[in-house]
Short mmCIF file of C-alpha atoms in Angstrom, two decimals:
data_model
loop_
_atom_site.label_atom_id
_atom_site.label_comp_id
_atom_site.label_asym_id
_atom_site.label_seq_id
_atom_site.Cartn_x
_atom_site.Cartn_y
_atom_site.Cartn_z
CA UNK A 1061 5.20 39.87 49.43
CA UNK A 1062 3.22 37.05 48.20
CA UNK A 1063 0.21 35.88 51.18
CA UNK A 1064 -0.96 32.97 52.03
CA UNK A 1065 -1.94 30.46 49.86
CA UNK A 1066 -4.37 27.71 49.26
CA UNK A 1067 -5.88 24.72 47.45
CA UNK A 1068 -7.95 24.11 46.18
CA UNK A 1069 -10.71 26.51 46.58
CA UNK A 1070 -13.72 24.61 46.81
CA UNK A 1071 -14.27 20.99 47.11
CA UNK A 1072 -17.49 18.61 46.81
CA UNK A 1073 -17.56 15.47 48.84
CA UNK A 1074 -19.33 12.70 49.49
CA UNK A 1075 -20.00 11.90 53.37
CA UNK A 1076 -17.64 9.33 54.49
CA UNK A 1077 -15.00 10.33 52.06
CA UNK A 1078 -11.42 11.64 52.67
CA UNK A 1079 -10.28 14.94 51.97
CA UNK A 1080 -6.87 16.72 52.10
CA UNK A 1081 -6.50 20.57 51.78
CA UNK A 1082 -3.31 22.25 51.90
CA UNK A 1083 -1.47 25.45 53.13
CA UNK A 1084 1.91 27.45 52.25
CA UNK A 1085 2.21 30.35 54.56
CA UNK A 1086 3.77 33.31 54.22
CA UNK A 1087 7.82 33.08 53.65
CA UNK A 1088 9.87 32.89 57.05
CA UNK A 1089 6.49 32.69 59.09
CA UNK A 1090 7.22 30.44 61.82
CA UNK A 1091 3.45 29.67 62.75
CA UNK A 1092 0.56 28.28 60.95
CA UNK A 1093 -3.07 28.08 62.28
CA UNK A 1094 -5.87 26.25 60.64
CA UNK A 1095 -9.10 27.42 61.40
CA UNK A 1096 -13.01 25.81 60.87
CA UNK A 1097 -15.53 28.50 59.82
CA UNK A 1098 -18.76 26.67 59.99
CA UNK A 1099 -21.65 28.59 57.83
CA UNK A 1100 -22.85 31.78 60.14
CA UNK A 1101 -20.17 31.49 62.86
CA UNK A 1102 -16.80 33.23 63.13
CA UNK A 1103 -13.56 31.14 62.86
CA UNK A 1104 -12.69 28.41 65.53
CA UNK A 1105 -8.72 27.61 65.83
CA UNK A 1106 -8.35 23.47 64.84
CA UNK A 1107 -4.73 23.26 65.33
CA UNK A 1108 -1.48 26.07 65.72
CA UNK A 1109 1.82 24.87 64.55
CA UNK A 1110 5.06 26.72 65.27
CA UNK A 1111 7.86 25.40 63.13
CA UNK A 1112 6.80 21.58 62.40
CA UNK A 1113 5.49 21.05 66.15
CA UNK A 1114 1.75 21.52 67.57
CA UNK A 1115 1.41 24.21 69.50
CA UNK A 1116 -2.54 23.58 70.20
CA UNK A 1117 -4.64 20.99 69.09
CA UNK A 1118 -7.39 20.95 71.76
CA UNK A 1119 -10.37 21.34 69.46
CA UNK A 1120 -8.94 19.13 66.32
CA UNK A 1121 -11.37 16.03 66.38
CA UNK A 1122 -8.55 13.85 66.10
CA UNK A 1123 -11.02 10.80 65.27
CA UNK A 1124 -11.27 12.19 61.88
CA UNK A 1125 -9.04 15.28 61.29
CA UNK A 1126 -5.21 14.97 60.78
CA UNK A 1127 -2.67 18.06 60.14
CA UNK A 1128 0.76 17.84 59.55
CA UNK A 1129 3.61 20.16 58.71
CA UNK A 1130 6.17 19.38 56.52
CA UNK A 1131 9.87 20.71 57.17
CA UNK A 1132 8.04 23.84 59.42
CA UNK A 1133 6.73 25.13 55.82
CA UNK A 1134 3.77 23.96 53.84
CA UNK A 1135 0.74 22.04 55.48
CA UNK A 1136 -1.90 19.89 55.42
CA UNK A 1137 -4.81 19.56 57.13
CA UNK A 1138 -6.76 16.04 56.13
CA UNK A 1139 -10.01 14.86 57.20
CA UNK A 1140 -11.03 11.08 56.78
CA UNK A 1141 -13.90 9.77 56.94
CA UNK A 1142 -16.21 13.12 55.89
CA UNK A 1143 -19.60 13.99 57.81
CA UNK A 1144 -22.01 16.17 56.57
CA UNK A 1145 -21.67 18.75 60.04
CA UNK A 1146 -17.60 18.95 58.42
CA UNK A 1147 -19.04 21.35 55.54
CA UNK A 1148 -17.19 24.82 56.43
CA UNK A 1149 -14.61 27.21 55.51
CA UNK A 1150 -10.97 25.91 56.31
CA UNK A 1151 -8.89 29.08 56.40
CA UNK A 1152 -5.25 28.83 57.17
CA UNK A 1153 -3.42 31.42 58.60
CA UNK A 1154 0.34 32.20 59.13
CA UNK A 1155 2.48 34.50 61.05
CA UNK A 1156 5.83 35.64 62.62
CA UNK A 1157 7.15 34.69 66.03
CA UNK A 1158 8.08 37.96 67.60
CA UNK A 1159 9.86 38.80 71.05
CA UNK A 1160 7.68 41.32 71.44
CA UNK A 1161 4.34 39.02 71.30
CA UNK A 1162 2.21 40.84 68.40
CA UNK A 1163 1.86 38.33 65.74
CA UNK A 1164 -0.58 39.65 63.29
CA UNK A 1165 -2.44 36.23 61.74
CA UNK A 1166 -2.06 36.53 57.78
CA UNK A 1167 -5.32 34.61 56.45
CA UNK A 1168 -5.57 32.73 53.02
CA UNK A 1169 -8.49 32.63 51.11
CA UNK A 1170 -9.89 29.53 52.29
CA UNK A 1171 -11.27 26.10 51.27
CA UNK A 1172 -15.25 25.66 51.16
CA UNK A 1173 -16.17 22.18 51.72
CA UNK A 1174 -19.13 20.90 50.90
CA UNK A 1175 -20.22 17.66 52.50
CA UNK A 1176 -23.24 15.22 50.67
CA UNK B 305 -12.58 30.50 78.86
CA UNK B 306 -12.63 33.05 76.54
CA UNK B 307 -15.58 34.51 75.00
CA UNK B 308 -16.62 36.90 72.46
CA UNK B 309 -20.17 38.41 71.72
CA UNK B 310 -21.57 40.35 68.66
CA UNK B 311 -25.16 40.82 69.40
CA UNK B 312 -25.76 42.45 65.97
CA UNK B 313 -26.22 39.63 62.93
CA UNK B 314 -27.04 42.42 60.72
CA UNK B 315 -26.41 46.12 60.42
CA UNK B 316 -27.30 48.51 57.54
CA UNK B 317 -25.72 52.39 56.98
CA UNK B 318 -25.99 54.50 53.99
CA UNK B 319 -22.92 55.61 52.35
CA UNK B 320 -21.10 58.70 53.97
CA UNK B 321 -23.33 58.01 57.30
CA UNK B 322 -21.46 56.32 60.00
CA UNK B 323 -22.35 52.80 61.97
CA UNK B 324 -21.12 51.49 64.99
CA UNK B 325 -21.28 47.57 65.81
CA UNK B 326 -20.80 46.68 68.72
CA UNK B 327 -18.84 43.75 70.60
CA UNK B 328 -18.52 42.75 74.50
CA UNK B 329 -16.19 39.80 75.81
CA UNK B 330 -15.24 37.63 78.78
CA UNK B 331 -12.30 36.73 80.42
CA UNK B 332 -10.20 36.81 83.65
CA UNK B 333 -7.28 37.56 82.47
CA UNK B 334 -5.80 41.21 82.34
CA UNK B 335 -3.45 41.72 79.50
CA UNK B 336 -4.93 40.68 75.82
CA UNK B 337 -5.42 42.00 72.54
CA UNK B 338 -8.49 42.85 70.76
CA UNK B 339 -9.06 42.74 67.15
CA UNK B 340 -11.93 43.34 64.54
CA UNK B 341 -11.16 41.58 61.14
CA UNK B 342 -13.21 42.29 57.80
CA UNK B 343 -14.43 39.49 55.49
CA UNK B 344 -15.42 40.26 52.42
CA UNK B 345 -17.39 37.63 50.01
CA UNK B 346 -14.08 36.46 48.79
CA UNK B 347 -13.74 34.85 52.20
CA UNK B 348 -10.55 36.44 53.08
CA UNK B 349 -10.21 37.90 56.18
CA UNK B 350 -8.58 41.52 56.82
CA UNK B 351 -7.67 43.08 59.48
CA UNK B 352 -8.89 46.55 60.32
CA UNK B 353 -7.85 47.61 63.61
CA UNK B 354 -6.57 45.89 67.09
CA UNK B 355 -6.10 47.41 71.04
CA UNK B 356 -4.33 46.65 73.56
CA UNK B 357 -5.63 45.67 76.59
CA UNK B 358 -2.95 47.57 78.52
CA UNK B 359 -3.39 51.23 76.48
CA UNK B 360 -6.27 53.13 77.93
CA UNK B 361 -6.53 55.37 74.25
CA UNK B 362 -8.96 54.01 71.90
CA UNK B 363 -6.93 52.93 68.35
CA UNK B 364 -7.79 54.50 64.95
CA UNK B 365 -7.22 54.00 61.72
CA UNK B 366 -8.37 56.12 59.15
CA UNK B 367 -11.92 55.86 59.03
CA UNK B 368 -11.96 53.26 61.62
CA UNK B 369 -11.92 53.68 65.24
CA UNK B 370 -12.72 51.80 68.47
CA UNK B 371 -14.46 52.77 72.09
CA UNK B 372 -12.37 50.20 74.11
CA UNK B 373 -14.46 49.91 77.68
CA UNK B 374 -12.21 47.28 79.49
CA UNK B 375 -14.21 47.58 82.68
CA UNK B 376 -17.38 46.80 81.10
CA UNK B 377 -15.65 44.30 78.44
CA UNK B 378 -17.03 45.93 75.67
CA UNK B 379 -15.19 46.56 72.70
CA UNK B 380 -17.03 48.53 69.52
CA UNK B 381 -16.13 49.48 66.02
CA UNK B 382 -17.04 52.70 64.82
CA UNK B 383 -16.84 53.23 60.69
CA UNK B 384 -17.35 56.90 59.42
CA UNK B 385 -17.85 58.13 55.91
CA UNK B 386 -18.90 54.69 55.24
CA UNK B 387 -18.37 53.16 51.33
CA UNK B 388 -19.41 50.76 49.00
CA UNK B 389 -16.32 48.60 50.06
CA UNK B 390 -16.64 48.40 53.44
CA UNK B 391 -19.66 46.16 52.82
CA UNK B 392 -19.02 42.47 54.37
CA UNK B 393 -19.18 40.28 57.41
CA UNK B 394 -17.27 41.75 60.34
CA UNK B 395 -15.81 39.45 63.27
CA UNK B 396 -14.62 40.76 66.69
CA UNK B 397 -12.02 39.09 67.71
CA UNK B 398 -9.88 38.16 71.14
CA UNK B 399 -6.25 36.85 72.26
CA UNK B 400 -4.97 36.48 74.88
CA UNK B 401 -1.27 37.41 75.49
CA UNK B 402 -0.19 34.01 76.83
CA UNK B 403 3.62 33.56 76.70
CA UNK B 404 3.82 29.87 77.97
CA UNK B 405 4.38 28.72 74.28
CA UNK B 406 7.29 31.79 74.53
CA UNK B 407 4.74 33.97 72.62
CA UNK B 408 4.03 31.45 70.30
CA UNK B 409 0.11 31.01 71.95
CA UNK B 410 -1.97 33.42 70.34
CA UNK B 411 -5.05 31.96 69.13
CA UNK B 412 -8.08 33.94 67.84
CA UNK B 413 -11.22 33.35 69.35
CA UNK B 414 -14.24 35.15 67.45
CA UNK B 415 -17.64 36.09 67.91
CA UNK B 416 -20.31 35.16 65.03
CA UNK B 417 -19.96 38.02 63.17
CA UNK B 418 -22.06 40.95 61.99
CA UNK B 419 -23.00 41.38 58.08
CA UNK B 420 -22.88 45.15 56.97
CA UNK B 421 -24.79 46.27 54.33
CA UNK B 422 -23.82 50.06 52.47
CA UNK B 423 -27.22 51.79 50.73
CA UNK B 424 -26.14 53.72 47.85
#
């Protein structure tokens, strides 16, 4: 079974840029997560999706950071303009919806950002 | 709200010696499930064991097990016969078992983290 995967890797900005990362979960997972993992702290959720509709968004700063979800599959998480406290780790994370309410997160690689 | 505590930035153990790190958390709420996760340097994060809030006995997996305190909110890791590979960052981790989403409301929340280092 193939994990989660995504792109790109690593990316170098320039404050006040855009940048788009993106996400394709694991097949038939009906929730995605994005999380921030700023440089020596664990992972904060920025927004859950289940199917194409937000689930939780509360700490997305929505001035600057967009997600979307296309078709309940792959997604993107987009943050325009860049600022230098946006450097992290953007892991995405996927898993099933059960009935019986244990639904082990599946974590991709990540996406280290790099803000100048 | 939720919160999660790893008071140890750092541990070191040698290899085959075995290391306990330790984790305490806060919340009012009685049923949840408690996680550690691994991450390695390739940034990918693993997960090693979880307990439920509900089941008194401590989980294990292989050379992983837990002391689950639920009184005193503490939640620890214990690794034995430690290797080479079990070297990286490791993250407690909490969720709650919230079903107003119908299950679908199960964010992580994580404390900082604790780096393990295996001596040769």
């Amino acid at each position: 079974e193939a994990g989660v995967a995504q792109s790109p890797r690593y990316k170098i900005i320039e404050k006040r840029q855009s940048v788009a990362f993106w996400c394709n979960p694991i097949s038939g997972h009906a929730t995605l997560y994005w999380y921030q993992q700023i440089l020596g702290q664990g992972p904060k959720l920025l927004i859950q999706f289940q199917n194409n509709g937000v689930v939780d968004d509360s700490q997305l700063p929505k001035d600057r950071f967009s997600a979307e979800r296309l078709k309940g599959v792959d997604s993107t998480l987009k943050i325009q303009p860049a600022k230098l406290e946006d450097s992290a780790v953007y892991l995405c994370a996927s898993s099933l919806l059960r009935t019986d309410n244990y639904n082990e997160q599946f974590f991709g690689p990540g996406t280290r950002l790099t803000v100048l | 709200a939720q919160t999660v505590t790893q008071s140890q930035p750092e541990m070191s153990v040698q290899e085959a010696e075995t290391v306990t790190l330790s984790c305490t958390y806060d919340t009012s709420e009685s049923d949840y499930y408690l996680f550690w996760y691994k991450q390695p340097p390739s940034r990918q994060m693993i997960l090693v064991i979880r307990q439920e809030a509900y089941k008194q006995q401590n989980a294990t997996e292989n050379r992983f097990s837990v002391n689950f305190q639920k009184a005193a909110k503490s939640f620890s890791l214990k690794i034995s016969d430690s290797q080479l590979g079990d070297a990286a960052m490791y993250f407690c981790a909490y969720r709650s078992e919230d079903m107003d989403y119908g299950g679908a409301t199960n964010k992580l929340i994580f404390g900082t983290g604790t780096l393990l280092a295996v001596q040769p």
